[in-house]
XYZ file of C-alpha atoms in Angstrom:
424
model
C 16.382 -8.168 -27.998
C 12.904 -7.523 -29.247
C 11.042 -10.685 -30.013
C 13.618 -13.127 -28.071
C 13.361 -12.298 -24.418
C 9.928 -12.109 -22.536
C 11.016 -8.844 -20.824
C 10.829 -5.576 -22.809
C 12.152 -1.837 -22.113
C 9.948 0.647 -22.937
C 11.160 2.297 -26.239
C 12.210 -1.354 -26.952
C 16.036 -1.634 -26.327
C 18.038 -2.977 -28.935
C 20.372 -5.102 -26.982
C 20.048 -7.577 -23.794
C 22.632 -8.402 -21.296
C 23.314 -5.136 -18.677
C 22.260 -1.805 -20.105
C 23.144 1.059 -18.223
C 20.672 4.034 -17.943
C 22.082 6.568 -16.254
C 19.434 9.868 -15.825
C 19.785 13.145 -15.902
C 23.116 12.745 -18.885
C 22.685 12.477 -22.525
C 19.981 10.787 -23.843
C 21.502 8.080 -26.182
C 19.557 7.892 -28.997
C 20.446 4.637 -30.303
C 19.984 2.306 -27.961
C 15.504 2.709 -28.622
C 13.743 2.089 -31.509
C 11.039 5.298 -32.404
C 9.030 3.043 -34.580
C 10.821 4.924 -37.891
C 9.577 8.147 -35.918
C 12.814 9.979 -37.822
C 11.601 13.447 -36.737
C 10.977 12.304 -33.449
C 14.465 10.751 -33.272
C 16.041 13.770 -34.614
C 14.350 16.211 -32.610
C 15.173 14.588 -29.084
C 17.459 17.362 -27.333
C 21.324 15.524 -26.603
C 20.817 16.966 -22.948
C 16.901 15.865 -22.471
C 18.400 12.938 -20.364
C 15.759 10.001 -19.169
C 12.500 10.517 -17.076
C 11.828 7.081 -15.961
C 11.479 3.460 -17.785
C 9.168 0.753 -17.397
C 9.429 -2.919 -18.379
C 7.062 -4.850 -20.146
C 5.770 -8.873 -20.139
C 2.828 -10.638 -20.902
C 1.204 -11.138 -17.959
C -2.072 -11.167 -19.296
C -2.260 -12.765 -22.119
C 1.034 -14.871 -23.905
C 0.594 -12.756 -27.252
C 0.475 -9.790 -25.732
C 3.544 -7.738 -23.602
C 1.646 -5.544 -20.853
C 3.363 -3.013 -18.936
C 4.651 -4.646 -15.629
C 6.885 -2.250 -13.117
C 7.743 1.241 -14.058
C 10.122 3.470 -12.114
C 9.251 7.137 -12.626
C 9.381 9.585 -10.317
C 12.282 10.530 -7.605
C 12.616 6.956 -5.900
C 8.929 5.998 -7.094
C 8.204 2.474 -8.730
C 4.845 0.561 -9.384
C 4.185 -2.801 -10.464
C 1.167 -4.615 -11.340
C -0.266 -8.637 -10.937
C -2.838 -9.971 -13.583
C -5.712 -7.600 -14.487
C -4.575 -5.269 -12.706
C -4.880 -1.364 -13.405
C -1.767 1.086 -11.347
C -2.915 2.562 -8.542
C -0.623 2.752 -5.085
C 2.910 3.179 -5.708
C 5.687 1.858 -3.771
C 9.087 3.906 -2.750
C 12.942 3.389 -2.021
C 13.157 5.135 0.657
C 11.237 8.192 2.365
C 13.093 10.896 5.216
C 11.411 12.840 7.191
C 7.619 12.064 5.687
C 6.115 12.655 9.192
C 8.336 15.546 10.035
C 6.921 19.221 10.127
C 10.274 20.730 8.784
C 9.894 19.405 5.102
C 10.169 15.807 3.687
C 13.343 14.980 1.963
C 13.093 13.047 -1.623
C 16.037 10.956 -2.674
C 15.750 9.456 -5.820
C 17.124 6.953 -8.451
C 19.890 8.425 -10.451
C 21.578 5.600 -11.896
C 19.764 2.214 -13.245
C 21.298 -0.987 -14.840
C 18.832 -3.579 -16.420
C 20.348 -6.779 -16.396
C 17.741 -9.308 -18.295
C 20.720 -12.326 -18.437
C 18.187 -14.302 -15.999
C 14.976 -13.215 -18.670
C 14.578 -16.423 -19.307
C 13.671 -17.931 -16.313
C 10.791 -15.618 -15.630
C 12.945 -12.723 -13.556
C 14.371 -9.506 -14.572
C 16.703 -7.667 -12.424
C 16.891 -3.711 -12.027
C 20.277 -2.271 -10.089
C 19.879 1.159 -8.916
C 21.541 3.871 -7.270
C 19.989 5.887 -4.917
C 20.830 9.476 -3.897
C 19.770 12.490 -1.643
C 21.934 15.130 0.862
C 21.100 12.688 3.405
C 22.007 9.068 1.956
C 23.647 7.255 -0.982
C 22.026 3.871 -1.398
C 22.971 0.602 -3.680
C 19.348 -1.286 -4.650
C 18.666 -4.570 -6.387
C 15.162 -5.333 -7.467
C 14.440 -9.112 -8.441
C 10.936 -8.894 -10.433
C 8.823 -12.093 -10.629
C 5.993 -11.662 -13.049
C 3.003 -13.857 -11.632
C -0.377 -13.320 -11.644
C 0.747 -12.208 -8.164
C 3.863 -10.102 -9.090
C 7.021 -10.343 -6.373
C 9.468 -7.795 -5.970
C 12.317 -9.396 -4.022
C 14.177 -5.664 -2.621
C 18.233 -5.628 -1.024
C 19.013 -2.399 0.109
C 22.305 -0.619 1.115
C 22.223 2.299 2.372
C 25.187 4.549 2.835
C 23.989 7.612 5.853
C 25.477 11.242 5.238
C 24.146 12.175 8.143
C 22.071 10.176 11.385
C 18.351 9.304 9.683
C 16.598 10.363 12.243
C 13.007 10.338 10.193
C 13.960 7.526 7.885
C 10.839 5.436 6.292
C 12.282 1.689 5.175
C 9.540 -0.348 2.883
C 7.322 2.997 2.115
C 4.160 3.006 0.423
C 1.961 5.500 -0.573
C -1.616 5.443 -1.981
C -4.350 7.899 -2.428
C -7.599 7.578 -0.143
C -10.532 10.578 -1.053
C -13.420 8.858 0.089
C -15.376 6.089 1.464
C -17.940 4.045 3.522
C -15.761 5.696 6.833
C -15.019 8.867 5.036
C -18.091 10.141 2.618
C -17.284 12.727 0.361
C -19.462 13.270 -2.306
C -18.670 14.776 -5.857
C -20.017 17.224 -7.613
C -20.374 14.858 -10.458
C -23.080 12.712 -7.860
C -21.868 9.340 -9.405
C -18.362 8.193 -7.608
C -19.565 6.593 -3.889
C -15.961 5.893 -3.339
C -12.674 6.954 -4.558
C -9.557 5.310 -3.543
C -6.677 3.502 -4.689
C -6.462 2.006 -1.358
C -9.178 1.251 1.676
C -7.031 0.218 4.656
C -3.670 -0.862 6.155
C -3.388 -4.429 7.039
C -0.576 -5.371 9.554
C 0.760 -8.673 10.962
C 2.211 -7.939 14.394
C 5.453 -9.754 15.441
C 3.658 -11.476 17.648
C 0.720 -12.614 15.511
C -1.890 -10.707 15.659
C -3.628 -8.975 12.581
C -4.555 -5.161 12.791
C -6.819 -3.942 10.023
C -6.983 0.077 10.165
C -8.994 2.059 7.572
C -7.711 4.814 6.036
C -8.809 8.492 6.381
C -9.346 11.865 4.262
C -8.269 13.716 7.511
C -9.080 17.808 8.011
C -5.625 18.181 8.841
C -2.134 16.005 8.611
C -2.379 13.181 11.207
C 0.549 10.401 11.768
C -0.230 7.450 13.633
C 2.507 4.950 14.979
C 2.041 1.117 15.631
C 4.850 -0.591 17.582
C 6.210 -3.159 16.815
C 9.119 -6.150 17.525
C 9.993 -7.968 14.347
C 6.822 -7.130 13.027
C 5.808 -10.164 9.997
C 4.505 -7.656 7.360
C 2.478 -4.820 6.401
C 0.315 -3.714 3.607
C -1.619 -0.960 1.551
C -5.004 -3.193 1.249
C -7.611 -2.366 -1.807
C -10.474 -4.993 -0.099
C -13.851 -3.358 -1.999
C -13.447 -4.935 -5.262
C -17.457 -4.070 -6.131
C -17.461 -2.123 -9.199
C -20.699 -0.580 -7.656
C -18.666 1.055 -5.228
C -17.207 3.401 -7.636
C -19.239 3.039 -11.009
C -16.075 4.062 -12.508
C -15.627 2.569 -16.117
C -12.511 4.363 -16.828
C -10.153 4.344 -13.536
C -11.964 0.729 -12.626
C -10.506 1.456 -9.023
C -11.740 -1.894 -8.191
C -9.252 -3.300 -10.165
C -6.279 -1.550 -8.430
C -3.335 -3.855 -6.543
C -2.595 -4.406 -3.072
C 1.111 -4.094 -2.031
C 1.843 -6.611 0.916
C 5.376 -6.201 2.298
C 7.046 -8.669 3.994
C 10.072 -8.608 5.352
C 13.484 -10.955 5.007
C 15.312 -11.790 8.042
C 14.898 -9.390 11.476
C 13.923 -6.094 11.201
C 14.403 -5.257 15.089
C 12.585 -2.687 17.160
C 10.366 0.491 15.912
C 7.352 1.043 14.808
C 4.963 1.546 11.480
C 3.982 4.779 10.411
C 1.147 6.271 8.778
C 1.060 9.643 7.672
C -2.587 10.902 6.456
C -2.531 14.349 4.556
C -5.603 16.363 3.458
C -7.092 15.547 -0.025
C -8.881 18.046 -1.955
C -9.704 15.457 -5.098
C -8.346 11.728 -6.060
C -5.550 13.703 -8.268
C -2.356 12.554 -5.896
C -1.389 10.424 -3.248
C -1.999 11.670 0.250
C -1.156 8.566 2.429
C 2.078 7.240 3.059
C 3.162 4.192 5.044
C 6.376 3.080 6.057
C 9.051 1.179 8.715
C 10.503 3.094 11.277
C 13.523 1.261 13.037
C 13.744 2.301 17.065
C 17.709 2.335 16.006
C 18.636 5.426 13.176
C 21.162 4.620 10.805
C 23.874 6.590 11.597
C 26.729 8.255 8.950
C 29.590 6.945 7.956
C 28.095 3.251 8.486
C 26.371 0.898 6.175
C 23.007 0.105 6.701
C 21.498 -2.921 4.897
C 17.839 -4.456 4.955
C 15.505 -6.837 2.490
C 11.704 -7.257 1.759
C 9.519 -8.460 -0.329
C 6.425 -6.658 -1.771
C 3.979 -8.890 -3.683
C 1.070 -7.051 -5.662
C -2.672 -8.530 -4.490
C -6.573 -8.815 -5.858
C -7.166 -10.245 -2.351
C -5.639 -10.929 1.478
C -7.696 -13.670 2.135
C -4.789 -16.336 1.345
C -2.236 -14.220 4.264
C -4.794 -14.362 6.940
C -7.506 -17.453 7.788
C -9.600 -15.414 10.167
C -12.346 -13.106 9.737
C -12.179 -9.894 8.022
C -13.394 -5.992 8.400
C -15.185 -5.022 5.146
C -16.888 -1.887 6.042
C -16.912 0.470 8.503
C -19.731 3.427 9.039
C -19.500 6.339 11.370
C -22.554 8.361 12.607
C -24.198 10.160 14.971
C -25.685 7.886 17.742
C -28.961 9.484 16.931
C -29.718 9.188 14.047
C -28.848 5.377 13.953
C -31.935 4.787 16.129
C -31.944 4.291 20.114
C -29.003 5.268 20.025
C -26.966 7.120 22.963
C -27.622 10.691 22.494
C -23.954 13.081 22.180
C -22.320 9.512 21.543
C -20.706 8.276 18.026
C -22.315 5.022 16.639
C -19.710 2.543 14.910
C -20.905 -0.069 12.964
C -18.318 -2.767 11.884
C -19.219 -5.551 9.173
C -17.239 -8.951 9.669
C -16.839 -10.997 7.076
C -14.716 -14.714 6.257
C -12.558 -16.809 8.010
C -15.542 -19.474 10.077
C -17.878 -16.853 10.616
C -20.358 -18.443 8.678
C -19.951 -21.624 10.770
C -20.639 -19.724 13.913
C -23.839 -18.095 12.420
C -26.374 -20.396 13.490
C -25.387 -20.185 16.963
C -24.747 -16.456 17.244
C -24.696 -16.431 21.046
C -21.209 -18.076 20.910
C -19.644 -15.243 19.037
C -18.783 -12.418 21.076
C -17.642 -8.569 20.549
C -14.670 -7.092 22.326
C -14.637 -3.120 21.889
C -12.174 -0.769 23.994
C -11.492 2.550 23.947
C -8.136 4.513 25.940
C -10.311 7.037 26.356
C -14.066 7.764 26.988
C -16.658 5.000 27.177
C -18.079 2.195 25.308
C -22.085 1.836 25.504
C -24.938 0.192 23.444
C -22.959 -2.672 22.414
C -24.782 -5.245 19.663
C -23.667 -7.773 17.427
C -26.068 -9.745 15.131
C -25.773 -12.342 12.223
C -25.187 -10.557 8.315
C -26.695 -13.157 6.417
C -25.359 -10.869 3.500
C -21.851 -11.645 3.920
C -21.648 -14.930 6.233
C -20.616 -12.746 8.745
C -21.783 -10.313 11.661
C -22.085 -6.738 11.940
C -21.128 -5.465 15.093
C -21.899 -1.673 16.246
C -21.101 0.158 19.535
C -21.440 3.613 20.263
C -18.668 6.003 22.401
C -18.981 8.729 24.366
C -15.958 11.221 24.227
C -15.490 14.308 25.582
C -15.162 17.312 23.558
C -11.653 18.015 22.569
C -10.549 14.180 23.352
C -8.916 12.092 21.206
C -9.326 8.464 21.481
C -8.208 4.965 19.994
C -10.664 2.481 19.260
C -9.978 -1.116 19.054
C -12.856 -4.252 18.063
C -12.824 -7.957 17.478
C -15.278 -10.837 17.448
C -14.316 -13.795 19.647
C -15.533 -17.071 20.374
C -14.433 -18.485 23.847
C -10.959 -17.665 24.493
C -10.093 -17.625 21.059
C -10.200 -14.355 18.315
C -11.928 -15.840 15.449
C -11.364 -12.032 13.624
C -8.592 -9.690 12.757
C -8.313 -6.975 15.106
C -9.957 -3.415 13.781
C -8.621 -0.289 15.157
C -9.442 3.618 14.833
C -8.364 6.661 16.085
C -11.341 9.266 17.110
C -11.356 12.926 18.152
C -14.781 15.024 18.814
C -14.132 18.422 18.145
């Protein structure tokens, strides 16, 4: 009830305990509250049904109820931590996101808000999910925090072998950056993203930092995996100078971090990079992909948690990537003419305790393809790290995959960066 419980619907509800919302049937006028809006009220079609509800708390201040999660949007849901502003957006379920055939979009029919645990700081969301492919049975367990947990159990109920199925999706919009320049018209945004790079912890410990793209053309990019830990949608350049934006403050935007509960098994995370012609919609998508399909006519359950993030710096206690800059090897200065110069900034973790003796840091660059020359790495006083730059030679029409760390001994003292490359 409004004023009693911490958690409010949108519309403000007029009753607790389960309340069924069930889109897409008649819109039931009295279970909101239009503020005395009479003509409003009245003039609400019976058959205008429900396009999506959100859930309010005060997160940021205890007088104040700020919108938390809202689920709008086929299978779509967002949530934020403190000070946050929505960017990214999390998904049930995606099919057939990297396929060239069409991607399928299930979505939430049914949901039941059941705020009989409001008390203790959770609210839980049932919903049903549906598309020609799948039926699937969803509970989300929302912890409001100044990092925000979604606990997320899963059902899902095949129609037909899930072939292209995407389990934990996310999907975030990257225009442009340090890695990706693309100025505006308007000469003032530097950068414009909701999201700078994916951050994943392999099964067998090692981090993987990979920046996102605005790619020419639709590129997918698979990183196997064994039980992988977790995965994220990272938003690491929290400089308001980066985007002198006072009105989307894209600095402010979360990060999603999934982890999962119990086994996941075999496959691999995806990454599907589309074309963006502005900052308008979200072009990157990134999601599980089991080795083993769910097949039809047998159940098919998993569970994860996503937690919304100002910073990674608590999951990982090793150096970071913070920028990355592409160029020609020319015009970075003695460099390797027809090469590509990458420059890498390190940042965190002891870095700053190695800087002082500089020699004892070293950089480890590969590439599958093509060769690695003019390797340097030097102290970056500027961020109590090291910047690290190496140029590549690739030929024309090759495509290549670029991996870099800083070590000291026999031990990484950095997260692994990695980068696929093609000269045209």
């Amino acid at each position: 009830s409004r004023g009693t419980l911490p958690f409010q619907l949108a519309g403000n509800i007029r009753h607790g305990g389960l309340v069924e919302l069930a889109f897409g049937v008649t819109l039931r006028e009295l279970l909101f509250d239009y503020g005395g809006g009479k003509a409003l009220a009245g003039g609400v079609p019976a058959n205008a049904g429900f396009a999506g509800f959100r859930l309010h708390y005060p997160i940021n201040d205890p007088r104040v109820s700020d919108e938390l999660i809202s689920f709008l949007g086929a299978s779509s849901f967002r949530f934020l931590g403190r000070r946050h502003r929505y960017g990214l957006s999390a998904l049930g379920l995606t099919i057939d996101a990297a396929g060239s055939h069409g991607e399928e979009f299930p979505r939430f029919r049914e949901f039941w808000v059941d705020a009989s645990r409001a008390r203790e700081g959770v609210c839980v969301v049932h919903a049903l999910l549906d598309s020609p492919a799948v039926a699937g049975a969803y509970r989300f367990q929302i912890y409001p925090a100044v990092r925000t947990s979604v606990d997320i159990f899963a059902t899902l109920f095949p129609r037909r072998t899930l072939d292209g199925v995407g389990l934990a999706p996310l999907a975030t919009m990257y225009f442009s950056g340090e890695n990706n320049p693309g100025p505006r018209a308007d000469g003032f945004h530097r950068e414009l993203h909701d999201s700078d790079g994916l951050l994943m912890h392999t099964g067998t410990g090692e981090w993987i930092w990979r920046p996102l793209r605005n790619p020419a053309e639709k590129r997918v990019s698979a990183f196997q995996d064994d039980n992988p830990r977790g995965f994220g949608l990272m938003q690491r350049d929290r400089q308001f100078e980066s985007y002198q934006d006072l009105d989307a403050l894209y600095h402010r935007r979360p990060s999603y971090w999934v982890e999962f509960l119990g086994p996941w098994g075999k496959g691999h995370i995806e990454m599907v990079e589309q074309p963006a012609a502005d900052e308008t919609g979200d072009n990157i998508r990134v999601h599980w992909r089991p080795a083993a399909a769910p097949q039809a006519g047998h159940e098919y359950s998993f569970s994860y948690n996503i937690k919304a993030l100002s910073s990674d710096d608590h999951l990982d206690p090793g150096g970071k990537v913070i920028n990355t800059f592409i160029m020609p090897a020319r015009n970075a200065g003695g460099g390797d003419d027809g090469a590509t110069r990458f420059i890498v900034d390190f940042s965190g973790g002891d870095l700053a305790y190695y800087q002082p003796v500089a020699a004892s840091v070293e950089l480890v660059p590969t590439t599958t393809v093509g060769a690695v020359t003019a390797v340097s790495l030097v102290p970056n006083e500027e961020i109590k790290g090291f910047r690290a730059s190496f140029d590549v030679r690739l030929p024309a029409g090759e495509t290549t995959d670029l991996r870099a760390y800083l070590k000291s001994g026999t031990a990484a003292v950095t997260e692994t960066w990695t980068y696929p490359f093609s000269r045209t």
